Amino acid sequence: MYSNPYFYNYSPHSNGYFRILNDTQLVMDIQKAINAEFSAVDCYEKLAKMAPTTEERNKILEIQQDENRHLEEFSRIYTNLTGRQPSYQIIEECPDKYRAGVEFAFKDEQEAVDFYLDIADKAQDETIKDRFRRAASDEQNHAVWFLYFFQNVRKVEHSYRQIENYGALGALYASKLSLPQMLTYALQDEYLAQARYDNILTTFGNIRTFAQIKEAELRHISALLPLFERYQVPVPEDQSQALVTTPKNIKVAYAAGVQGEIENISMYERFLSYDIPNNVRTVFTQLRNASLNHLKAFERGLARN
């Protein structure tokens, strides 16, 4: 609960308040607003724990502070109007999944804007009007943030679904693998590595480790392409740019490099467990060994940052 130094204390027995006391609908609406704020405080605590990033978690907790302030202000208004304390009840169940939760919060905040403006219109006292208009403005701001979170999580989920069927993860998730599939997944993963390192070099400048490994990945592509021609496999379209996200800092970039190489090595280890032509086995073995060296380089970079 957060105190509000700008809240004016007033008595229900003052002149002009008898009509407000008799306005049952206004009192009922304020009680409903209290329960809505009480529910929001509880829900946002839950969403903050599920937030995928520190930034989102902190923003949700900041929004929760606003809701706590609304809860205190509305409770004081209710008490001053009725002479009794309000009840507190969770009237809206918060979803258990983050995406569903932020969508729920977005819609709830939008509805609160209209509801609070309606209360402000009904109220005769200027202080009550002011408090609910300010609360409506806060809720509109909250709605914008929850819409952003919802759109962001949809993008992440869409990207992850694509990656599940692309490159090393596609190979590792596949129940069975044919030679054309192996070649396709291997080339896609090399495309993805190229796009990832291009993004990092563009964002953070010419970092030697990433520049050197990018050149090595180009050689990997050159080693794979003749196998497509030899076994008459169509060369896949390069869709890697759409699957790459920009890391927040160099440490995250190195961590992504480590993860990428682990997945790459696991992919080639799986390929080598199959009965494949010797020339393909030779190339896959060379690429796996190169990835082992890349993994060590990224691990050293991660340890330095």
PDB file of C-alpha atoms in Angstrom:
ATOM      1  CA  MET A   1       0.000   0.000   0.000  1.00  0.00           C
ATOM      2  CA  TYR A   2       1.271   3.458  -0.890  1.00  0.00           C
ATOM      3  CA  SER A   3       0.299   6.665   0.897  1.00  0.00           C
ATOM      4  CA  ASN A   4      -0.928   9.576  -1.216  1.00  0.00           C
ATOM      5  CA  PRO A   5      -0.026  13.033   0.190  1.00  0.00           C
ATOM      6  CA  TYR A   6      -2.372  14.702  -2.268  1.00  0.00           C
ATOM      7  CA  PHE A   7      -5.521  12.967  -1.036  1.00  0.00           C
ATOM      8  CA  TYR A   8      -7.883  15.394   0.645  1.00  0.00           C
ATOM      9  CA  ASN A   9      -9.534  14.060   3.784  1.00  0.00           C
ATOM     10  CA  TYR A  10     -13.210  14.842   4.085  1.00  0.00           C
ATOM     11  CA  SER A  11     -16.167  13.819   6.264  1.00  0.00           C
ATOM     12  CA  PRO A  12     -19.334  12.120   5.043  1.00  0.00           C
ATOM     13  CA  HIS A  13     -21.265  14.543   7.257  1.00  0.00           C
ATOM     14  CA  SER A  14     -20.047  17.649   5.401  1.00  0.00           C
ATOM     15  CA  ASN A  15     -22.516  19.686   3.399  1.00  0.00           C
ATOM     16  CA  GLY A  16     -23.138  18.204  -0.039  1.00  0.00           C
ATOM     17  CA  TYR A  17     -22.303  14.632   0.872  1.00  0.00           C
ATOM     18  CA  PHE A  18     -25.786  13.431   1.815  1.00  0.00           C
ATOM     19  CA  ARG A  19     -26.622  13.025  -1.867  1.00  0.00           C
ATOM     20  CA  ILE A  20     -23.403  11.037  -2.435  1.00  0.00           C
ATOM     21  CA  LEU A  21     -24.174   8.796   0.519  1.00  0.00           C
ATOM     22  CA  ASN A  22     -27.562   8.075  -0.982  1.00  0.00           C
ATOM     23  CA  ASP A  23     -26.062   7.303  -4.369  1.00  0.00           C
ATOM     24  CA  THR A  24     -25.956   3.543  -3.957  1.00  0.00           C
ATOM     25  CA  GLN A  25     -24.761   2.920  -7.505  1.00  0.00           C
ATOM     26  CA  LEU A  26     -21.684   5.106  -7.064  1.00  0.00           C
ATOM     27  CA  VAL A  27     -20.737   3.327  -3.858  1.00  0.00           C
ATOM     28  CA  MET A  28     -21.238  -0.056  -5.524  1.00  0.00           C
ATOM     29  CA  ASP A  29     -19.067   1.019  -8.456  1.00  0.00           C
ATOM     30  CA  ILE A  30     -16.290   2.155  -6.130  1.00  0.00           C
ATOM     31  CA  GLN A  31     -16.441  -1.196  -4.321  1.00  0.00           C
ATOM     32  CA  LYS A  32     -16.184  -2.915  -7.688  1.00  0.00           C
ATOM     33  CA  ALA A  33     -13.174  -0.757  -8.574  1.00  0.00           C
ATOM     34  CA  ILE A  34     -11.547  -1.728  -5.263  1.00  0.00           C
ATOM     35  CA  ASN A  35     -12.021  -5.418  -5.998  1.00  0.00           C
ATOM     36  CA  ALA A  36     -10.655  -4.903  -9.524  1.00  0.00           C
ATOM     37  CA  GLU A  37      -7.520  -3.218  -8.163  1.00  0.00           C
ATOM     38  CA  PHE A  38      -7.132  -5.894  -5.478  1.00  0.00           C
ATOM     39  CA  SER A  39      -7.360  -8.566  -8.214  1.00  0.00           C
ATOM     40  CA  ALA A  40      -4.868  -6.702 -10.421  1.00  0.00           C
ATOM     41  CA  VAL A  41      -2.287  -6.448  -7.622  1.00  0.00           C
ATOM     42  CA  ASP A  42      -2.505 -10.197  -7.092  1.00  0.00           C
ATOM     43  CA  CYS A  43      -2.402 -10.976 -10.831  1.00  0.00           C
ATOM     44  CA  TYR A  44       0.591  -8.758 -11.578  1.00  0.00           C
ATOM     45  CA  GLU A  45       2.568 -10.393  -8.792  1.00  0.00           C
ATOM     46  CA  LYS A  46       1.978 -13.667 -10.609  1.00  0.00           C
ATOM     47  CA  LEU A  47       2.818 -12.249 -14.055  1.00  0.00           C
ATOM     48  CA  ALA A  48       6.021 -10.647 -12.791  1.00  0.00           C
ATOM     49  CA  LYS A  49       7.284 -14.052 -11.663  1.00  0.00           C
ATOM     50  CA  MET A  50       6.596 -15.481 -15.139  1.00  0.00           C
ATOM     51  CA  ALA A  51       8.050 -12.544 -17.111  1.00  0.00           C
ATOM     52  CA  PRO A  52      10.727 -13.685 -19.594  1.00  0.00           C
ATOM     53  CA  THR A  53      13.078 -10.729 -18.994  1.00  0.00           C
ATOM     54  CA  THR A  54      14.181  -8.569 -16.086  1.00  0.00           C
ATOM     55  CA  GLU A  55      12.932  -5.478 -17.912  1.00  0.00           C
ATOM     56  CA  GLU A  56       9.413  -6.865 -18.276  1.00  0.00           C
ATOM     57  CA  ARG A  57       9.356  -8.092 -14.690  1.00  0.00           C
ATOM     58  CA  ASN A  58      10.402  -4.671 -13.377  1.00  0.00           C
ATOM     59  CA  LYS A  59       7.832  -2.875 -15.525  1.00  0.00           C
ATOM     60  CA  ILE A  60       5.031  -5.156 -14.343  1.00  0.00           C
ATOM     61  CA  LEU A  61       6.057  -4.552 -10.720  1.00  0.00           C
ATOM     62  CA  GLU A  62       6.012  -0.815 -11.432  1.00  0.00           C
ATOM     63  CA  ILE A  63       2.492  -1.162 -12.804  1.00  0.00           C
ATOM     64  CA  GLN A  64       1.578  -3.152  -9.703  1.00  0.00           C
ATOM     65  CA  GLN A  65       2.714  -0.209  -7.574  1.00  0.00           C
ATOM     66  CA  ASP A  66       0.279   2.030  -9.451  1.00  0.00           C
ATOM     67  CA  GLU A  67      -2.512  -0.444  -8.785  1.00  0.00           C
ATOM     68  CA  ASN A  68      -1.619  -0.537  -5.095  1.00  0.00           C
ATOM     69  CA  ARG A  69      -1.859   3.248  -5.016  1.00  0.00           C
ATOM     70  CA  HIS A  70      -5.265   3.123  -6.731  1.00  0.00           C
ATOM     71  CA  LEU A  71      -6.397   0.509  -4.238  1.00  0.00           C
ATOM     72  CA  GLU A  72      -5.461   2.747  -1.303  1.00  0.00           C
ATOM     73  CA  GLU A  73      -7.073   5.846  -2.823  1.00  0.00           C
ATOM     74  CA  PHE A  74     -10.312   4.071  -3.727  1.00  0.00           C
ATOM     75  CA  SER A  75     -10.483   2.480  -0.273  1.00  0.00           C
ATOM     76  CA  ARG A  76     -10.140   5.856   1.433  1.00  0.00           C
ATOM     77  CA  ILE A  77     -12.827   7.337  -0.809  1.00  0.00           C
ATOM     78  CA  TYR A  78     -15.148   4.424   0.019  1.00  0.00           C
ATOM     79  CA  THR A  79     -14.531   4.768   3.753  1.00  0.00           C
ATOM     80  CA  ASN A  80     -15.114   8.512   3.682  1.00  0.00           C
ATOM     81  CA  LEU A  81     -18.342   8.048   1.751  1.00  0.00           C
ATOM     82  CA  THR A  82     -19.799   5.194   3.791  1.00  0.00           C
ATOM     83  CA  GLY A  83     -18.117   5.364   7.183  1.00  0.00           C
ATOM     84  CA  ARG A  84     -16.977   1.746   6.898  1.00  0.00           C
ATOM     85  CA  GLN A  85     -14.081  -0.204   5.442  1.00  0.00           C
ATOM     86  CA  PRO A  86     -14.517  -1.786   1.989  1.00  0.00           C
ATOM     87  CA  SER A  87     -14.299  -5.521   1.422  1.00  0.00           C
ATOM     88  CA  TYR A  88     -11.477  -6.994  -0.643  1.00  0.00           C
ATOM     89  CA  GLN A  89     -12.181  -9.825  -3.040  1.00  0.00           C
ATOM     90  CA  ILE A  90     -10.436 -11.292  -6.064  1.00  0.00           C
ATOM     91  CA  ILE A  91     -13.097 -11.123  -8.750  1.00  0.00           C
ATOM     92  CA  GLU A  92     -10.974 -11.986 -11.792  1.00  0.00           C
ATOM     93  CA  GLU A  93      -8.797 -15.085 -11.959  1.00  0.00           C
ATOM     94  CA  CYS A  94      -5.372 -14.473 -13.478  1.00  0.00           C
ATOM     95  CA  PRO A  95      -4.337 -16.989 -16.196  1.00  0.00           C
ATOM     96  CA  ASP A  96      -1.543 -19.441 -15.407  1.00  0.00           C
ATOM     97  CA  LYS A  97       0.367 -18.795 -18.675  1.00  0.00           C
ATOM     98  CA  TYR A  98       2.310 -15.613 -19.321  1.00  0.00           C
ATOM     99  CA  ARG A  99       0.993 -14.936 -22.815  1.00  0.00           C
ATOM    100  CA  ALA A 100      -2.613 -15.455 -21.739  1.00  0.00           C
ATOM    101  CA  GLY A 101      -1.936 -13.367 -18.641  1.00  0.00           C
ATOM    102  CA  VAL A 102      -0.634 -10.294 -20.455  1.00  0.00           C
ATOM    103  CA  GLU A 103      -3.485 -10.524 -22.985  1.00  0.00           C
ATOM    104  CA  PHE A 104      -5.931 -10.712 -20.073  1.00  0.00           C
ATOM    105  CA  ALA A 105      -4.237  -7.734 -18.391  1.00  0.00           C
ATOM    106  CA  PHE A 106      -4.361  -5.670 -21.592  1.00  0.00           C
ATOM    107  CA  LYS A 107      -8.103  -6.212 -22.000  1.00  0.00           C
ATOM    108  CA  ASP A 108      -8.734  -5.640 -18.291  1.00  0.00           C
ATOM    109  CA  GLU A 109      -6.835  -2.341 -18.300  1.00  0.00           C
ATOM    110  CA  GLN A 110      -8.786  -1.137 -21.337  1.00  0.00           C
ATOM    111  CA  GLU A 111     -12.079  -1.922 -19.622  1.00  0.00           C
ATOM    112  CA  ALA A 112     -10.884  -0.146 -16.471  1.00  0.00           C
ATOM    113  CA  VAL A 113     -10.297   3.068 -18.435  1.00  0.00           C
ATOM    114  CA  ASP A 114     -13.953   3.294 -19.479  1.00  0.00           C
ATOM    115  CA  PHE A 115     -15.212   2.181 -16.068  1.00  0.00           C
ATOM    116  CA  TYR A 116     -13.168   4.751 -14.138  1.00  0.00           C
ATOM    117  CA  LEU A 117     -14.147   7.568 -16.478  1.00  0.00           C
ATOM    118  CA  ASP A 118     -17.780   6.565 -15.968  1.00  0.00           C
ATOM    119  CA  ILE A 119     -17.334   6.755 -12.180  1.00  0.00           C
ATOM    120  CA  ALA A 120     -15.715  10.181 -12.557  1.00  0.00           C
ATOM    121  CA  ASP A 121     -18.733  11.360 -14.540  1.00  0.00           C
ATOM    122  CA  LYS A 122     -21.166  10.099 -11.884  1.00  0.00           C
ATOM    123  CA  ALA A 123     -19.313  11.627  -8.947  1.00  0.00           C
ATOM    124  CA  GLN A 124     -20.300  15.099  -7.712  1.00  0.00           C
ATOM    125  CA  ASP A 125     -17.167  15.742  -5.683  1.00  0.00           C
ATOM    126  CA  GLU A 126     -14.210  17.156  -7.638  1.00  0.00           C
ATOM    127  CA  THR A 127     -11.659  15.190  -5.639  1.00  0.00           C
ATOM    128  CA  ILE A 128     -13.338  11.886  -6.528  1.00  0.00           C
ATOM    129  CA  LYS A 129     -13.573  12.970 -10.164  1.00  0.00           C
ATOM    130  CA  ASP A 130      -9.874  13.826 -10.181  1.00  0.00           C
ATOM    131  CA  ARG A 131      -8.789  10.525  -8.569  1.00  0.00           C
ATOM    132  CA  PHE A 132     -10.698   8.351 -11.020  1.00  0.00           C
ATOM    133  CA  ARG A 133      -9.643  10.408 -14.039  1.00  0.00           C
ATOM    134  CA  ARG A 134      -6.023  10.058 -13.009  1.00  0.00           C
ATOM    135  CA  ALA A 135      -6.512   6.349 -12.434  1.00  0.00           C
ATOM    136  CA  ALA A 136      -8.059   6.040 -15.917  1.00  0.00           C
ATOM    137  CA  SER A 137      -4.982   7.729 -17.384  1.00  0.00           C
ATOM    138  CA  ASP A 138      -2.728   5.282 -15.525  1.00  0.00           C
ATOM    139  CA  GLU A 139      -4.757   2.327 -16.783  1.00  0.00           C
ATOM    140  CA  GLN A 140      -4.473   3.536 -20.369  1.00  0.00           C
ATOM    141  CA  ASN A 141      -0.695   3.655 -19.980  1.00  0.00           C
ATOM    142  CA  HIS A 142      -0.708   0.167 -18.466  1.00  0.00           C
ATOM    143  CA  ALA A 143      -2.759  -1.149 -21.386  1.00  0.00           C
ATOM    144  CA  VAL A 144      -0.131   0.111 -23.826  1.00  0.00           C
ATOM    145  CA  TRP A 145       2.591  -1.741 -21.942  1.00  0.00           C
ATOM    146  CA  PHE A 146       0.642  -4.997 -21.738  1.00  0.00           C
ATOM    147  CA  LEU A 147      -0.142  -4.777 -25.459  1.00  0.00           C
ATOM    148  CA  TYR A 148       3.597  -4.414 -26.090  1.00  0.00           C
ATOM    149  CA  PHE A 149       4.357  -7.440 -23.906  1.00  0.00           C
ATOM    150  CA  PHE A 150       1.674  -9.487 -25.674  1.00  0.00           C
ATOM    151  CA  GLN A 151       2.953  -8.603 -29.137  1.00  0.00           C
ATOM    152  CA  ASN A 152       6.516  -9.322 -28.058  1.00  0.00           C
ATOM    153  CA  VAL A 153       5.729 -12.778 -26.676  1.00  0.00           C
ATOM    154  CA  ARG A 154       3.829 -13.640 -29.876  1.00  0.00           C
ATOM    155  CA  LYS A 155       6.896 -12.727 -31.938  1.00  0.00           C
ATOM    156  CA  VAL A 156       9.138 -14.825 -29.714  1.00  0.00           C
ATOM    157  CA  GLU A 157       6.805 -17.833 -29.886  1.00  0.00           C
ATOM    158  CA  HIS A 158       6.470 -17.516 -33.673  1.00  0.00           C
ATOM    159  CA  SER A 159      10.232 -17.291 -34.063  1.00  0.00           C
ATOM    160  CA  TYR A 160      10.777 -20.304 -31.792  1.00  0.00           C
ATOM    161  CA  ARG A 161       8.269 -22.402 -33.741  1.00  0.00           C
ATOM    162  CA  GLN A 162      10.161 -21.551 -36.915  1.00  0.00           C
ATOM    163  CA  ILE A 163      13.521 -22.422 -35.364  1.00  0.00           C
ATOM    164  CA  GLU A 164      12.162 -25.771 -34.185  1.00  0.00           C
ATOM    165  CA  ASN A 165      11.859 -26.735 -37.860  1.00  0.00           C
ATOM    166  CA  TYR A 166      15.085 -25.125 -39.013  1.00  0.00           C
ATOM    167  CA  GLY A 167      18.763 -25.952 -38.744  1.00  0.00           C
ATOM    168  CA  ALA A 168      20.192 -27.882 -35.817  1.00  0.00           C
ATOM    169  CA  LEU A 169      16.998 -27.799 -33.756  1.00  0.00           C
ATOM    170  CA  GLY A 170      15.027 -29.064 -36.728  1.00  0.00           C
ATOM    171  CA  ALA A 171      17.465 -31.967 -37.025  1.00  0.00           C
ATOM    172  CA  LEU A 172      17.375 -32.715 -33.309  1.00  0.00           C
ATOM    173  CA  TYR A 173      13.555 -32.610 -33.122  1.00  0.00           C
ATOM    174  CA  ALA A 174      13.033 -34.753 -36.224  1.00  0.00           C
ATOM    175  CA  SER A 175      11.905 -38.313 -35.453  1.00  0.00           C
ATOM    176  CA  LYS A 176      13.731 -39.729 -38.504  1.00  0.00           C
ATOM    177  CA  LEU A 177      16.335 -38.352 -40.869  1.00  0.00           C
ATOM    178  CA  SER A 178      17.035 -39.029 -44.531  1.00  0.00           C
ATOM    179  CA  LEU A 179      20.229 -37.924 -46.264  1.00  0.00           C
ATOM    180  CA  PRO A 180      18.485 -35.003 -48.028  1.00  0.00           C
ATOM    181  CA  GLN A 181      17.093 -33.866 -44.670  1.00  0.00           C
ATOM    182  CA  MET A 182      20.523 -34.036 -43.052  1.00  0.00           C
ATOM    183  CA  LEU A 183      22.089 -31.941 -45.788  1.00  0.00           C
ATOM    184  CA  THR A 184      19.249 -29.437 -45.642  1.00  0.00           C
ATOM    185  CA  TYR A 185      19.366 -29.047 -41.869  1.00  0.00           C
ATOM    186  CA  ALA A 186      23.168 -28.759 -41.933  1.00  0.00           C
ATOM    187  CA  LEU A 187      23.137 -25.990 -44.540  1.00  0.00           C
ATOM    188  CA  GLN A 188      20.300 -24.165 -42.775  1.00  0.00           C
ATOM    189  CA  ASP A 189      22.312 -24.209 -39.556  1.00  0.00           C
ATOM    190  CA  GLU A 190      25.328 -22.744 -41.332  1.00  0.00           C
ATOM    191  CA  TYR A 191      23.088 -20.049 -42.806  1.00  0.00           C
ATOM    192  CA  LEU A 192      21.780 -19.322 -39.332  1.00  0.00           C
ATOM    193  CA  ALA A 193      25.298 -19.046 -37.909  1.00  0.00           C
ATOM    194  CA  GLN A 194      26.258 -16.613 -40.683  1.00  0.00           C
ATOM    195  CA  ALA A 195      23.216 -14.440 -40.029  1.00  0.00           C
ATOM    196  CA  ARG A 196      23.829 -14.507 -36.265  1.00  0.00           C
ATOM    197  CA  TYR A 197      27.471 -13.444 -36.600  1.00  0.00           C
ATOM    198  CA  ASP A 198      26.655 -10.777 -39.197  1.00  0.00           C
ATOM    199  CA  ASN A 199      24.157  -9.323 -36.744  1.00  0.00           C
ATOM    200  CA  ILE A 200      26.654  -9.336 -33.878  1.00  0.00           C
ATOM    201  CA  LEU A 201      29.426  -7.744 -35.948  1.00  0.00           C
ATOM    202  CA  THR A 202      27.071  -5.053 -37.222  1.00  0.00           C
ATOM    203  CA  THR A 203      25.797  -4.321 -33.720  1.00  0.00           C
ATOM    204  CA  PHE A 204      29.002  -4.476 -31.677  1.00  0.00           C
ATOM    205  CA  GLY A 205      31.758  -3.865 -34.217  1.00  0.00           C
ATOM    206  CA  ASN A 206      34.584  -6.043 -35.494  1.00  0.00           C
ATOM    207  CA  ILE A 207      35.002  -8.584 -32.687  1.00  0.00           C
ATOM    208  CA  ARG A 208      37.813 -10.881 -33.753  1.00  0.00           C
ATOM    209  CA  THR A 209      36.335 -14.152 -32.470  1.00  0.00           C
ATOM    210  CA  PHE A 210      33.046 -13.670 -34.293  1.00  0.00           C
ATOM    211  CA  ALA A 211      34.741 -12.418 -37.473  1.00  0.00           C
ATOM    212  CA  GLN A 212      37.041 -15.462 -37.616  1.00  0.00           C
ATOM    213  CA  ILE A 213      34.261 -17.960 -36.936  1.00  0.00           C
ATOM    214  CA  LYS A 214      32.062 -16.268 -39.536  1.00  0.00           C
ATOM    215  CA  GLU A 215      34.796 -16.898 -42.134  1.00  0.00           C
ATOM    216  CA  ALA A 216      34.983 -20.525 -41.006  1.00  0.00           C
ATOM    217  CA  GLU A 217      31.231 -20.912 -41.440  1.00  0.00           C
ATOM    218  CA  LEU A 218      31.545 -19.703 -45.024  1.00  0.00           C
ATOM    219  CA  ARG A 219      34.005 -22.547 -45.617  1.00  0.00           C
ATOM    220  CA  HIS A 220      31.498 -24.943 -44.077  1.00  0.00           C
ATOM    221  CA  ILE A 221      28.885 -23.825 -46.600  1.00  0.00           C
ATOM    222  CA  SER A 222      31.391 -24.328 -49.418  1.00  0.00           C
ATOM    223  CA  ALA A 223      32.052 -27.856 -48.152  1.00  0.00           C
ATOM    224  CA  LEU A 224      28.349 -28.730 -48.005  1.00  0.00           C
ATOM    225  CA  LEU A 225      27.176 -27.360 -51.371  1.00  0.00           C
ATOM    226  CA  PRO A 226      28.929 -30.014 -53.567  1.00  0.00           C
ATOM    227  CA  LEU A 227      27.057 -32.726 -51.646  1.00  0.00           C
ATOM    228  CA  PHE A 228      23.724 -31.203 -52.702  1.00  0.00           C
ATOM    229  CA  GLU A 229      24.796 -31.471 -56.334  1.00  0.00           C
ATOM    230  CA  ARG A 230      26.255 -34.963 -55.892  1.00  0.00           C
ATOM    231  CA  TYR A 231      23.056 -36.358 -54.339  1.00  0.00           C
ATOM    232  CA  GLN A 232      20.648 -34.162 -56.316  1.00  0.00           C
ATOM    233  CA  VAL A 233      19.179 -32.433 -53.282  1.00  0.00           C
ATOM    234  CA  PRO A 234      17.588 -28.988 -53.825  1.00  0.00           C
ATOM    235  CA  VAL A 235      19.529 -26.235 -52.077  1.00  0.00           C
ATOM    236  CA  PRO A 236      17.208 -24.711 -49.408  1.00  0.00           C
ATOM    237  CA  GLU A 237      16.331 -21.039 -49.430  1.00  0.00           C
ATOM    238  CA  ASP A 238      18.198 -18.974 -46.859  1.00  0.00           C
ATOM    239  CA  GLN A 239      15.552 -17.814 -44.332  1.00  0.00           C
ATOM    240  CA  SER A 240      17.987 -17.242 -41.484  1.00  0.00           C
ATOM    241  CA  GLN A 241      17.684 -13.450 -41.330  1.00  0.00           C
ATOM    242  CA  ALA A 242      14.089 -13.722 -40.117  1.00  0.00           C
ATOM    243  CA  LEU A 243      15.150 -15.999 -37.256  1.00  0.00           C
ATOM    244  CA  VAL A 244      17.938 -13.903 -35.773  1.00  0.00           C
ATOM    245  CA  THR A 245      17.450 -11.571 -32.817  1.00  0.00           C
ATOM    246  CA  THR A 246      19.956  -8.955 -31.665  1.00  0.00           C
ATOM    247  CA  PRO A 247      21.661  -9.805 -28.347  1.00  0.00           C
ATOM    248  CA  LYS A 248      21.512  -7.199 -25.592  1.00  0.00           C
ATOM    249  CA  ASN A 249      25.253  -7.141 -24.981  1.00  0.00           C
ATOM    250  CA  ILE A 250      28.518  -8.934 -25.787  1.00  0.00           C
ATOM    251  CA  LYS A 251      28.090 -11.430 -22.953  1.00  0.00           C
ATOM    252  CA  VAL A 252      24.708 -12.498 -24.321  1.00  0.00           C
ATOM    253  CA  ALA A 253      26.254 -12.727 -27.804  1.00  0.00           C
ATOM    254  CA  TYR A 254      28.944 -15.113 -26.559  1.00  0.00           C
ATOM    255  CA  ALA A 255      26.354 -17.140 -24.663  1.00  0.00           C
ATOM    256  CA  ALA A 256      24.291 -17.455 -27.858  1.00  0.00           C
ATOM    257  CA  GLY A 257      27.436 -18.587 -29.669  1.00  0.00           C
ATOM    258  CA  VAL A 258      28.035 -21.279 -27.058  1.00  0.00           C
ATOM    259  CA  GLN A 259      24.465 -22.522 -27.324  1.00  0.00           C
ATOM    260  CA  GLY A 260      24.550 -22.470 -31.111  1.00  0.00           C
ATOM    261  CA  GLU A 261      27.717 -24.534 -31.269  1.00  0.00           C
ATOM    262  CA  ILE A 262      26.403 -27.070 -28.741  1.00  0.00           C
ATOM    263  CA  GLU A 263      23.308 -27.562 -30.907  1.00  0.00           C
ATOM    264  CA  ASN A 264      25.466 -27.758 -34.036  1.00  0.00           C
ATOM    265  CA  ILE A 265      27.739 -30.404 -32.528  1.00  0.00           C
ATOM    266  CA  SER A 266      24.745 -32.422 -31.319  1.00  0.00           C
ATOM    267  CA  MET A 267      23.265 -32.285 -34.816  1.00  0.00           C
ATOM    268  CA  TYR A 268      26.407 -33.627 -36.462  1.00  0.00           C
ATOM    269  CA  GLU A 269      26.813 -36.295 -33.792  1.00  0.00           C
ATOM    270  CA  ARG A 270      23.316 -37.497 -34.632  1.00  0.00           C
ATOM    271  CA  PHE A 271      24.059 -37.488 -38.367  1.00  0.00           C
ATOM    272  CA  LEU A 272      27.214 -39.524 -37.818  1.00  0.00           C
ATOM    273  CA  SER A 273      25.226 -42.189 -35.969  1.00  0.00           C
ATOM    274  CA  TYR A 274      23.443 -43.026 -39.265  1.00  0.00           C
ATOM    275  CA  ASP A 275      24.707 -45.203 -42.104  1.00  0.00           C
ATOM    276  CA  ILE A 276      25.711 -42.461 -44.554  1.00  0.00           C
ATOM    277  CA  PRO A 277      28.069 -42.327 -47.574  1.00  0.00           C
ATOM    278  CA  ASN A 278      31.748 -41.951 -46.723  1.00  0.00           C
ATOM    279  CA  ASN A 279      32.173 -38.594 -48.455  1.00  0.00           C
ATOM    280  CA  VAL A 280      29.246 -37.199 -46.461  1.00  0.00           C
ATOM    281  CA  ARG A 281      30.643 -38.708 -43.261  1.00  0.00           C
ATOM    282  CA  THR A 282      33.972 -37.026 -43.915  1.00  0.00           C
ATOM    283  CA  VAL A 283      32.406 -33.599 -44.353  1.00  0.00           C
ATOM    284  CA  PHE A 284      30.126 -33.966 -41.333  1.00  0.00           C
ATOM    285  CA  THR A 285      33.077 -35.087 -39.187  1.00  0.00           C
ATOM    286  CA  GLN A 286      35.143 -32.094 -40.288  1.00  0.00           C
ATOM    287  CA  LEU A 287      32.336 -29.682 -39.526  1.00  0.00           C
ATOM    288  CA  ARG A 288      31.676 -31.224 -36.128  1.00  0.00           C
ATOM    289  CA  ASN A 289      35.374 -30.945 -35.213  1.00  0.00           C
ATOM    290  CA  ALA A 290      35.433 -27.313 -36.338  1.00  0.00           C
ATOM    291  CA  SER A 291      32.394 -26.623 -34.182  1.00  0.00           C
ATOM    292  CA  LEU A 292      34.166 -28.147 -31.183  1.00  0.00           C
ATOM    293  CA  ASN A 293      36.939 -25.574 -31.671  1.00  0.00           C
ATOM    294  CA  HIS A 294      34.397 -22.786 -32.099  1.00  0.00           C
ATOM    295  CA  LEU A 295      32.708 -23.843 -28.868  1.00  0.00           C
ATOM    296  CA  LYS A 296      35.977 -23.472 -26.955  1.00  0.00           C
ATOM    297  CA  ALA A 297      36.527 -20.011 -28.442  1.00  0.00           C
ATOM    298  CA  PHE A 298      33.057 -18.854 -27.446  1.00  0.00           C
ATOM    299  CA  GLU A 299      33.431 -20.306 -23.946  1.00  0.00           C
ATOM    300  CA  ARG A 300      36.668 -18.355 -23.504  1.00  0.00           C
ATOM    301  CA  GLY A 301      34.958 -15.184 -24.691  1.00  0.00           C
ATOM    302  CA  LEU A 302      32.039 -15.771 -22.322  1.00  0.00           C
ATOM    303  CA  ALA A 303      34.427 -16.223 -19.408  1.00  0.00           C
ATOM    304  CA  ARG A 304      36.139 -12.899 -20.202  1.00  0.00           C
ATOM    305  CA  ASN A 305      32.885 -10.903 -20.332  1.00  0.00           C
TER     306      ASN A 305
END
